[in-house]
Short mmCIF file of C-alpha atoms and ligand atoms in Angstrom, two decimals:
data_model
loop_
_atom_site.label_atom_id
_atom_site.label_comp_id
_atom_site.label_asym_id
_atom_site.label_seq_id
_atom_site.Cartn_x
_atom_site.Cartn_y
_atom_site.Cartn_z
CA MET A 1 93.75 55.57 131.72
CA GLN A 2 96.61 56.86 133.78
CA SER A 3 96.78 59.12 136.75
CA ARG A 4 99.85 60.10 138.64
CA PHE A 5 99.45 58.75 142.14
CA TYR A 6 99.48 61.33 144.82
CA GLY A 7 102.21 63.88 145.61
CA GLY A 8 105.05 62.00 147.30
CA ARG A 9 106.56 58.68 146.30
CA VAL A 10 104.96 55.73 148.04
CA ASN A 11 106.87 52.58 148.71
CA SER A 12 104.61 49.76 149.74
CA PHE A 13 101.66 47.80 148.46
CA GLU A 14 99.81 48.74 151.63
CA ALA A 15 100.32 52.48 151.09
CA VAL A 16 98.93 52.29 147.55
CA PHE A 17 96.13 49.75 147.93
CA GLY A 18 95.29 49.87 151.64
CA ASN A 19 95.77 46.15 152.30
CA SER A 20 98.47 43.49 152.18
CA PRO A 21 99.38 41.54 149.02
CA GLU A 22 98.34 37.89 148.84
CA VAL A 23 101.38 36.83 146.83
CA VAL A 24 104.78 38.18 145.86
CA ALA A 25 107.24 36.84 143.27
CA ARG A 26 110.57 37.97 141.88
CA ALA A 27 112.69 37.55 138.78
CA PRO A 28 116.22 38.80 138.00
CA GLY A 29 117.66 40.84 135.16
CA ARG A 30 120.44 39.23 133.12
CA VAL A 31 123.68 40.09 131.45
CA ASN A 32 124.60 38.22 128.30
CA LEU A 33 128.23 37.08 128.28
CA LEU A 34 128.28 35.88 124.67
CA GLY A 35 125.85 35.08 121.86
CA GLU A 36 124.31 38.35 120.72
CA HIS A 37 121.44 38.46 118.23
CA THR A 38 121.75 34.70 117.83
CA ASP A 39 118.55 33.83 119.72
CA TYR A 40 116.12 34.85 116.97
CA ASN A 41 118.30 32.89 114.56
CA GLY A 42 117.91 29.61 116.46
CA GLY A 43 121.47 29.91 117.80
CA TYR A 44 123.35 29.72 121.10
CA VAL A 45 123.49 32.22 123.97
CA LEU A 46 125.31 32.43 127.30
CA PRO A 47 123.56 34.80 129.73
CA ILE A 48 123.89 34.93 133.51
CA ALA A 49 121.38 36.38 135.99
CA ILE A 50 122.34 39.56 137.85
CA GLU A 51 121.60 40.30 141.47
CA GLN A 52 119.10 43.05 140.71
CA GLN A 53 115.52 41.82 140.62
CA THR A 54 111.96 42.86 139.91
CA SER A 55 109.38 42.00 142.52
CA ILE A 56 105.64 41.98 141.89
CA SER A 57 102.94 41.78 144.54
CA MET A 58 99.29 41.10 143.80
CA ASN A 59 95.93 41.01 145.43
CA HIS A 60 92.40 40.28 144.23
CA SER A 61 90.51 43.50 143.63
CA ASN A 62 86.81 44.28 144.02
CA SER A 63 87.06 46.91 141.31
CA GLU A 64 86.16 46.45 137.65
CA GLN A 65 89.57 47.67 136.61
CA TYR A 66 93.06 46.36 137.09
CA ALA A 67 95.32 48.79 138.96
CA LEU A 68 99.05 48.62 138.28
CA TYR A 69 101.50 50.69 140.28
CA SER A 70 105.21 51.10 139.47
CA GLU A 71 107.32 52.22 142.39
CA THR A 72 110.22 53.24 140.11
CA LEU A 73 108.02 55.43 137.92
CA ASP A 74 105.64 56.43 140.71
CA ASP A 75 102.80 55.87 138.30
CA ILE A 76 99.50 54.07 138.59
CA VAL A 77 97.73 52.77 135.52
CA TYR A 78 94.17 51.43 135.30
CA PHE A 79 92.99 49.10 132.56
CA THR A 80 90.63 46.29 131.66
CA LEU A 81 91.53 43.12 129.79
CA GLY A 82 90.84 43.60 126.11
CA LYS A 83 91.99 47.23 125.98
CA SER A 84 95.75 47.62 126.24
CA PRO A 85 97.07 50.47 128.38
CA THR A 86 99.22 52.97 126.49
CA GLU A 87 101.92 53.35 129.16
CA HIS A 88 104.91 51.34 128.00
CA PHE A 89 105.75 49.63 131.32
CA ALA A 90 102.13 48.55 131.70
CA THR A 91 102.00 46.86 128.30
CA TYR A 92 104.45 44.16 129.50
CA VAL A 93 102.28 43.18 132.45
CA TYR A 94 99.09 43.53 130.45
CA GLY A 95 100.61 41.25 127.78
CA CYS A 96 101.45 38.62 130.42
CA LEU A 97 97.88 38.69 131.78
CA MET A 98 96.51 38.29 128.25
CA GLU A 99 98.91 35.46 127.36
CA ALA A 100 98.14 33.68 130.64
CA ARG A 101 94.43 33.99 129.94
CA ALA A 102 94.96 32.59 126.44
CA VAL A 103 96.38 29.36 127.88
CA GLY A 104 93.54 28.94 130.33
CA VAL A 105 94.58 30.83 133.46
CA LYS A 106 91.48 32.38 135.04
CA VAL A 107 92.87 35.88 135.61
CA PRO A 108 90.90 37.75 138.28
CA VAL A 109 90.79 41.55 138.53
CA LEU A 110 93.93 42.53 140.43
CA ASP A 111 95.79 45.23 142.27
CA ILE A 112 99.43 44.94 141.19
CA TYR A 113 102.52 46.55 142.67
CA ILE A 114 105.92 46.57 140.91
CA GLN A 115 109.20 47.21 142.63
CA SER A 116 112.50 46.83 140.78
CA ASP A 117 116.18 47.63 141.00
CA VAL A 118 116.98 46.22 137.55
CA PRO A 119 118.41 49.15 135.55
CA MET A 120 115.98 50.11 132.80
CA GLY A 121 116.98 50.64 129.17
CA ALA A 122 120.57 49.49 129.70
CA GLY A 123 120.42 46.07 128.06
CA LEU A 124 119.98 44.11 131.30
CA SER A 125 116.50 42.83 130.47
CA SER A 126 114.37 44.81 132.86
CA SER A 127 111.41 43.93 130.63
CA ALA A 128 111.98 40.15 130.87
CA ALA A 129 112.38 40.43 134.65
CA LEU A 130 109.04 42.25 134.76
CA GLU A 131 107.29 39.69 132.56
CA VAL A 132 108.66 36.63 134.34
CA ALA A 133 107.90 38.10 137.78
CA ALA A 134 104.33 38.87 136.61
CA LEU A 135 103.76 35.31 135.38
CA ARG A 136 105.34 33.78 138.48
CA VAL A 137 103.11 35.77 140.78
CA LEU A 138 100.07 34.88 138.69
CA ARG A 139 101.06 31.20 138.94
CA ALA A 140 101.35 31.54 142.71
CA LEU A 141 98.00 33.33 142.99
CA THR A 142 95.97 31.00 140.79
CA GLY A 143 97.82 27.71 141.29
CA PHE A 144 97.73 27.22 137.50
CA PRO A 145 100.50 24.79 136.49
CA LEU A 146 103.05 26.66 134.38
CA ASP A 147 106.62 25.35 134.36
CA ASP A 148 109.57 27.72 134.08
CA VAL A 149 110.09 27.16 130.35
CA ARG A 150 106.40 27.79 129.68
CA ILE A 151 106.65 31.00 131.69
CA ALA A 152 109.59 32.12 129.54
CA GLN A 153 107.64 31.31 126.37
CA LEU A 154 104.53 33.22 127.49
CA ALA A 155 106.71 36.14 128.56
CA GLN A 156 108.36 36.25 125.14
CA ARG A 157 104.97 36.18 123.43
CA ALA A 158 103.77 39.01 125.67
CA GLU A 159 106.76 41.14 124.66
CA MET A 160 106.30 40.40 120.97
CA GLN A 161 102.53 40.81 120.85
CA TYR A 162 102.03 43.69 123.24
CA ALA A 163 105.31 45.64 123.53
CA GLY A 164 106.10 45.48 119.81
CA VAL A 165 109.58 43.93 119.99
CA ARG A 166 110.17 40.81 117.90
CA CYS A 167 112.64 39.55 120.51
CA GLY A 168 114.18 36.09 120.82
CA ILE A 169 113.76 33.94 123.90
CA MET A 170 117.11 34.50 125.61
CA ASP A 171 116.06 37.18 128.09
CA GLN A 172 112.92 35.43 129.29
CA MET A 173 114.72 32.07 129.62
CA ALA A 174 117.49 33.79 131.60
CA ALA A 175 115.01 35.57 133.89
CA SER A 176 113.11 32.32 134.41
CA LEU A 177 115.93 29.76 134.63
CA ALA A 178 119.35 31.36 135.16
CA GLY A 179 121.17 31.91 138.44
CA THR A 180 123.81 34.44 139.40
CA ARG A 181 126.65 31.94 139.92
CA LYS A 182 126.78 30.06 136.63
CA ALA A 183 125.97 31.10 133.08
CA LEU A 184 123.11 29.47 131.19
CA LEU A 185 124.25 27.88 127.93
CA LEU A 186 121.04 27.77 125.92
CA ASP A 187 120.30 26.32 122.51
CA THR A 188 117.48 28.64 121.50
CA LEU A 189 116.18 26.22 118.87
CA THR A 190 115.69 23.16 121.06
CA LEU A 191 115.74 24.98 124.43
CA GLU A 192 118.32 22.44 125.62
CA ARG A 193 120.43 24.07 128.28
CA ARG A 194 123.09 23.55 130.88
CA LEU A 195 124.83 25.66 133.48
CA VAL A 196 128.42 26.68 132.80
CA PRO A 197 130.77 27.99 135.51
CA LEU A 198 132.67 31.20 134.85
CA PRO A 199 136.35 30.52 134.08
CA PRO A 200 138.54 30.28 137.20
CA ALA A 201 139.77 33.62 138.64
CA SER A 202 137.25 35.72 136.75
CA ALA A 203 134.31 37.98 137.60
CA VAL A 204 131.78 39.96 135.63
CA LEU A 205 131.67 43.75 135.47
CA VAL A 206 128.92 45.67 133.67
CA LEU A 207 129.26 49.35 132.85
CA ASP A 208 126.59 51.55 131.35
CA SER A 209 127.69 53.69 128.41
CA GLY A 210 125.09 56.29 129.31
CA VAL A 211 123.64 56.09 125.81
CA ALA A 212 119.96 55.24 126.06
CA ARG A 213 118.46 52.73 123.69
CA THR A 214 115.00 51.43 123.06
CA LEU A 215 114.54 48.09 121.40
CA ALA A 216 111.48 48.90 119.35
CA GLY A 217 112.99 52.18 118.17
CA SER A 218 116.41 50.76 117.36
CA GLY A 219 117.54 48.72 114.41
CA TYR A 220 116.57 45.54 116.28
CA ASN A 221 113.53 44.60 114.24
CA GLN A 222 115.37 45.60 111.08
CA ARG A 223 118.31 43.28 111.90
CA ARG A 224 115.87 40.48 112.54
CA ALA A 225 114.21 41.05 109.17
CA GLU A 226 117.64 41.06 107.47
CA CYS A 227 118.50 37.71 109.05
CA GLU A 228 115.20 36.23 107.91
CA GLU A 229 115.85 37.51 104.40
CA ALA A 230 119.37 36.03 104.41
CA ALA A 231 118.05 32.67 105.65
CA ARG A 232 115.41 32.67 102.90
CA ARG A 233 118.01 33.39 100.22
CA LEU A 234 120.27 30.65 101.59
CA GLY A 235 117.39 28.18 101.65
CA VAL A 236 117.46 27.45 105.42
CA SER A 237 114.77 28.03 108.01
CA THR A 238 117.14 29.84 110.41
CA LEU A 239 120.76 31.01 110.16
CA ARG A 240 121.62 28.46 112.84
CA ASP A 241 121.72 25.94 110.01
CA ILE A 242 124.65 27.75 108.38
CA GLN A 243 128.07 26.69 109.67
CA GLU A 244 130.18 27.67 106.69
CA VAL A 245 130.93 31.41 106.77
CA SER A 246 131.88 31.37 103.08
CA LEU A 247 128.20 30.81 102.15
CA ALA A 248 127.69 34.46 103.10
CA ASP A 249 129.77 35.50 100.08
CA ALA A 250 126.88 34.66 97.77
CA LEU A 251 124.67 37.31 99.42
CA PRO A 252 124.51 41.07 98.91
CA GLU A 253 127.29 42.67 100.97
CA SER A 254 125.35 43.86 104.03
CA LEU A 255 123.28 40.66 104.33
CA GLY A 256 126.51 38.68 104.04
CA ARG A 257 127.99 40.57 106.97
CA ARG A 258 124.92 39.85 109.12
CA VAL A 259 125.34 36.14 108.36
CA ARG A 260 129.06 36.26 109.17
CA HIS A 261 128.26 37.67 112.60
CA ILE A 262 125.66 35.02 113.42
CA VAL A 263 127.79 32.09 112.23
CA SER A 264 130.94 33.28 114.00
CA GLU A 265 129.03 34.26 117.17
CA ASN A 266 127.47 30.79 117.50
CA ALA A 267 130.93 29.25 117.24
CA ARG A 268 132.25 31.65 119.89
CA VAL A 269 129.51 30.71 122.37
CA LEU A 270 130.17 27.00 121.99
CA ARG A 271 133.92 27.51 122.34
CA ALA A 272 133.54 29.75 125.42
CA ALA A 273 131.29 27.23 127.14
CA GLU A 274 134.04 24.62 126.82
CA CYS A 275 137.21 26.61 127.35
CA ASN A 276 137.27 27.11 131.16
CA ASN A 277 140.00 29.67 130.65
CA ALA A 278 139.56 33.37 131.34
CA GLU A 279 142.09 34.57 128.74
CA GLU A 280 140.47 32.60 125.96
CA PHE A 281 136.96 33.53 127.07
CA GLY A 282 138.05 37.18 127.06
CA MET A 283 139.43 36.95 123.53
CA LEU A 284 136.13 35.50 122.39
CA MET A 285 134.32 38.46 123.96
CA ASN A 286 136.64 40.90 122.18
CA ALA A 287 136.03 39.13 118.88
CA SER A 288 132.28 39.25 119.54
CA HIS A 289 132.41 43.02 119.96
CA ALA A 290 134.37 43.48 116.74
CA SER A 291 131.82 41.34 114.93
CA LEU A 292 128.86 43.24 116.42
CA ARG A 293 130.49 46.54 115.48
CA ASP A 294 131.72 45.73 111.98
CA ASP A 295 129.48 42.95 110.65
CA TYR A 296 126.27 43.40 112.59
CA GLU A 297 126.51 47.19 112.93
CA ALA A 298 124.80 47.12 116.32
CA SER A 299 127.26 49.33 118.18
CA VAL A 300 127.56 53.10 118.59
CA PRO A 301 130.81 55.12 118.98
CA GLN A 302 130.39 55.60 122.74
CA LEU A 303 130.04 51.84 123.29
CA ASP A 304 133.13 51.26 121.15
CA GLN A 305 135.07 53.75 123.26
CA LEU A 306 134.00 52.20 126.55
CA VAL A 307 134.75 48.70 125.27
CA THR A 308 138.22 49.79 124.09
CA LEU A 309 138.98 51.31 127.49
CA LEU A 310 137.96 48.06 129.15
CA GLN A 311 139.83 45.87 126.69
CA THR A 312 143.08 47.80 127.17
CA HIS A 313 143.00 47.60 130.97
CA PRO A 314 145.59 45.02 132.09
CA ASP A 315 143.21 43.29 134.52
CA VAL A 316 140.41 42.82 131.96
CA TYR A 317 140.35 39.55 130.01
CA GLY A 318 137.83 40.78 127.45
CA ALA A 319 134.87 43.11 126.92
CA ARG A 320 131.99 43.67 124.56
CA LEU A 321 128.67 45.43 124.26
CA THR A 322 125.89 43.36 125.80
CA GLY A 323 122.22 43.02 124.92
CA ALA A 324 120.72 44.40 121.76
CA GLY A 325 123.31 47.17 121.37
CA PHE A 326 122.54 50.55 119.74
CA GLY A 327 123.46 52.02 123.17
CA GLY A 328 123.21 50.49 126.64
CA ALA A 329 125.81 48.52 128.55
CA CYS A 330 129.16 46.75 128.15
CA VAL A 331 130.16 43.53 129.91
CA ALA A 332 133.73 42.69 130.84
CA LEU A 333 135.36 39.57 132.25
CA CYS A 334 137.89 40.73 134.82
CA LYS A 335 140.27 39.67 137.55
CA PRO A 336 137.94 39.59 140.57
CA GLU A 337 140.30 41.42 142.91
CA SER A 338 140.53 44.39 140.51
CA LEU A 339 136.85 45.03 139.76
CA GLN A 340 136.65 48.27 141.67
CA GLN A 341 139.98 49.59 140.43
CA ILE A 342 139.05 48.74 136.81
CA SER A 343 135.67 50.44 137.00
CA GLU A 344 137.14 53.58 138.56
CA ALA A 345 140.00 53.87 136.06
CA VAL A 346 137.85 53.14 133.01
CA LEU A 347 135.05 55.48 134.03
CA GLN A 348 137.56 58.25 134.75
CA ASP A 349 139.00 57.91 131.24
CA TYR A 350 135.50 57.72 129.76
CA SER A 351 134.60 60.86 131.66
CA SER A 352 137.65 62.68 130.32
CA MET A 353 136.26 62.04 126.84
CA GLY A 354 133.19 64.00 127.92
CA LEU A 355 131.09 60.85 128.37
CA LYS A 356 129.12 59.69 131.38
CA GLY A 357 129.19 56.04 132.39
CA ARG A 358 128.37 54.17 135.56
CA VAL A 359 128.70 50.80 137.22
CA LEU A 360 125.63 48.58 136.85
CA VAL A 361 127.03 45.25 138.10
CA PRO A 362 128.10 44.43 140.78
CA PRO A 363 125.18 46.44 142.18
CA HIS A 364 126.72 47.08 145.59
CA TRP A 365 129.43 49.13 143.88
CA VAL A 366 126.98 51.46 142.26
CA ASN A 367 126.99 53.55 145.43
CA ARG A 368 130.59 52.91 146.37
CA THR A 369 131.90 54.28 143.09
CA ALA A 370 129.25 56.91 142.48
CA THR A 371 131.36 59.65 143.98
CA VAL A 372 134.52 58.77 142.08
CA GLY A 373 135.20 60.81 138.98
CA ALA A 374 133.22 63.65 137.52
CA GLY A 375 131.81 61.43 134.81
CA LEU A 376 129.94 59.01 137.02
CA ALA A 377 126.21 59.27 136.97
CA SER A 378 124.65 58.95 140.38
C1 LIG B 401 117.41 41.77 123.22
C2 LIG B 401 116.36 40.72 122.92
C3 LIG B 401 116.96 39.32 122.96
C4 LIG B 401 118.22 39.22 122.11
C5 LIG B 401 119.17 40.38 122.40
C6 LIG B 401 120.34 40.42 121.45
O1 LIG B 401 117.85 41.65 124.53
O2 LIG B 401 115.30 40.79 123.83
O3 LIG B 401 116.00 38.38 122.55
O4 LIG B 401 117.90 39.15 120.75
O5 LIG B 401 118.51 41.64 122.33
O6 LIG B 401 121.15 39.31 121.62
#
């Protein structure tokens, strides 16, 4: 059951629930630097946390129903465990409560308040930030021992079982274990990981293409099914086991291209994690975009245009779509002193093509650049 809260937007737990929260926890969004669509193939990824975070506050409730309020959506949703709410944002939290209960957490009836500045639907993992924050706050409230990897695993299960996306584990591992200063090199098969510094004299810029995407509605699940089919035909349990690109030649054309992307993308991640050189890292990002566009067919024309504008700017080392694709954001590795100038120039050119982009990361420039250029969304 859902009811819009009352008239104006409220902005505190106290205003919605009439008392103070017992516990609060946060988790960040992430931007993936390299390694796209490799995580559900047992491959390698290289995400980094962004500054924007989701914060969840909770309190025990005397009611029979859970109450879940989203400040961003100004919506309150009521539900009981065992009957999933229909509101999309609520299914992530509901899924986390159900998964926590399944591993033995005694989940009391709760009042829950969500606050977030992670951009939604842009490929920066607002859903993983929500899930990990929900599980962290539940851990704090109940004292149930869940380590950070376990939290990521439960969060992934929640997303798969309750939000209908057969995602890999990258986003939840990034939200649970990554920091904003170093990238997280993760082997998604073994969950071995280490932190990797950005190359010297480089910084990350993320621009939104303005093209909305939804994971469940996009080709995401279809790509995953294609990879599983290719692995089956090649006689391996995941495409991570394929190192020789030429093996793809034995497959029907489109399946072969999917395999080529996964094999080449894994190699790019491993190379980037070693190179410690911004020019080389940038070239690997450019190659990743070409592979996502041509072999994986996960791009859209607007993303290609924005990526080309970034790639041709003299102070950009490399750029690519980031996240699932089919819309959403682009990530670029840039000269740190030029971030603002790059974003202004690129978004002006994007705007002159009749397209509307905006800065997502670094977040403090969202406002600074919002007035520059007709094409910038506020
Ligand atoms: C989404 C999924 C991730 C990953 C990326 C593509 O973000 O949630 O698991 O598959 O797409 O790399």
